Coordinates of C-alpha atoms in Angstrom, one line a residue:
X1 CA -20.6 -5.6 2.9
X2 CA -22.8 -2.8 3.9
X3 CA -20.4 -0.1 1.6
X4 CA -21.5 -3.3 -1.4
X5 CA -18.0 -3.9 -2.1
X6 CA -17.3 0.0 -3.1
X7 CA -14.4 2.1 -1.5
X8 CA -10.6 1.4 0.0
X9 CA -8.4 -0.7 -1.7
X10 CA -7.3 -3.1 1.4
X11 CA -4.5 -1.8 2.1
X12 CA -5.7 -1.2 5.9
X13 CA -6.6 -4.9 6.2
X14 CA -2.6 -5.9 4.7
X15 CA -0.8 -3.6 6.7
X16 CA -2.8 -5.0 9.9
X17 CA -2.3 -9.0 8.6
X18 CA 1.4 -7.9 7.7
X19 CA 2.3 -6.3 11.1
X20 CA 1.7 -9.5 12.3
X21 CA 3.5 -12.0 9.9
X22 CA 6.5 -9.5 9.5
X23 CA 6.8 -6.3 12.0
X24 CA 9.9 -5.1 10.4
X25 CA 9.3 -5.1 6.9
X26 CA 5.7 -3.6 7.7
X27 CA 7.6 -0.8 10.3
X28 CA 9.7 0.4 6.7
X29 CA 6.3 0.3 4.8
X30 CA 4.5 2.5 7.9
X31 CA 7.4 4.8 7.7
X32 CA 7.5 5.4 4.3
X33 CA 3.7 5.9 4.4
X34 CA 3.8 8.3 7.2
X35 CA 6.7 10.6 5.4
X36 CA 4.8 10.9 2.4
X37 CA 1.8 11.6 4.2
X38 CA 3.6 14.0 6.1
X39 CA 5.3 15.5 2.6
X40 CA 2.3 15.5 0.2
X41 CA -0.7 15.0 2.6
X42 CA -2.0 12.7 -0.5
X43 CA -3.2 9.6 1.3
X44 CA -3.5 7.7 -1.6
X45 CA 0.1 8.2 -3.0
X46 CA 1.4 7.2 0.9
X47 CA -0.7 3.8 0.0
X48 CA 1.0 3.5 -2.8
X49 CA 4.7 4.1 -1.8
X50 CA 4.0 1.9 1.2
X51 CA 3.0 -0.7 -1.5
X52 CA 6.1 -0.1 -3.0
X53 CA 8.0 -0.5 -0.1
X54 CA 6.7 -3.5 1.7
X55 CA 7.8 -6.2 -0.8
X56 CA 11.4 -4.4 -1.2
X57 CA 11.6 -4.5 2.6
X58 CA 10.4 -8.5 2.6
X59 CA 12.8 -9.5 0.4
X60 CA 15.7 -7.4 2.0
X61 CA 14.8 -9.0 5.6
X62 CA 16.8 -11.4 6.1
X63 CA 14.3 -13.3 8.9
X64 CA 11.1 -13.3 6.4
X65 CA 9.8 -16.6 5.4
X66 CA 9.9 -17.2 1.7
X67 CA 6.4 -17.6 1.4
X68 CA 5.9 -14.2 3.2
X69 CA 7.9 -12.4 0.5
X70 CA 6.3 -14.0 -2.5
X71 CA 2.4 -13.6 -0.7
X72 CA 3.2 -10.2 0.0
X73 CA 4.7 -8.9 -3.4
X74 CA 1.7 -10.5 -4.8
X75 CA -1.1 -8.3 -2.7
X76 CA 1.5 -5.3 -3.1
X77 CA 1.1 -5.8 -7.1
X78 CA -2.5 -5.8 -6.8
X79 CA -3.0 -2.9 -4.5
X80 CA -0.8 -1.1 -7.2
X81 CA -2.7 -2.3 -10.1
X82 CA -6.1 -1.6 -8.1
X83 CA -4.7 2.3 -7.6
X84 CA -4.3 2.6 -11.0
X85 CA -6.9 5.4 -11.5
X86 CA -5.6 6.8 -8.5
X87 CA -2.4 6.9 -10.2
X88 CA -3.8 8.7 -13.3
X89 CA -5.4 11.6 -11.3
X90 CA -1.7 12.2 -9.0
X91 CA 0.0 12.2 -12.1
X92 CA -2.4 15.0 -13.4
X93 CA -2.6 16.8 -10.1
X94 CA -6.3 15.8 -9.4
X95 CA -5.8 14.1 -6.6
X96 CA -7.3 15.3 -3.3
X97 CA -5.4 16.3 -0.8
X98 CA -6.2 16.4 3.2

């Protein structure tokens, strides 16, 4: 509200709602966020990866509700699609790095 509805993506606010509904699946997407952070120090290329990986790890745990897995590759699909300038600039080597 007080940014007017400019700046992050969200993906904070999922991975805090998701550690919640499914710690294990969200633990694979944390890891995999914290690797590539660690790898590329390109935050916004961790956000994506992790985006990648939550919905593969949702579907391959066994103990996540069905719901979980479909609400979850749904938001994943949207934080990808909402990255997609982001995208862009990695693939062209603009984006910043920390």
């Amino acid at each position: 509200l007080f940014l007017k509805f400019k700046g992050g993506k969200g993906v904070a606010t999922t991975a805090g709602a998701f550690l919640a509904l499914a710690p294990i699946p969200m633990a694979i997407a944390i890891t995999t966020f914290t690797i590539t952070l660690a790898a590329t120090r390109i935050v916004s290329l961790s956000s994506i990866l992790a985006a990648i990986a939550l919905p593969a790890a949702l579907w391959i745990t066994t103990t996540t509700p069905p719901a979980t897995q479909t609400i979850g590759t749904i938001i994943s699909l949207i934080a990808i699609v909402r990255h997609r300038e982001t995208i862009k600039r990695i693939i062209k080597g603009n984006e910043h790095k920390l």
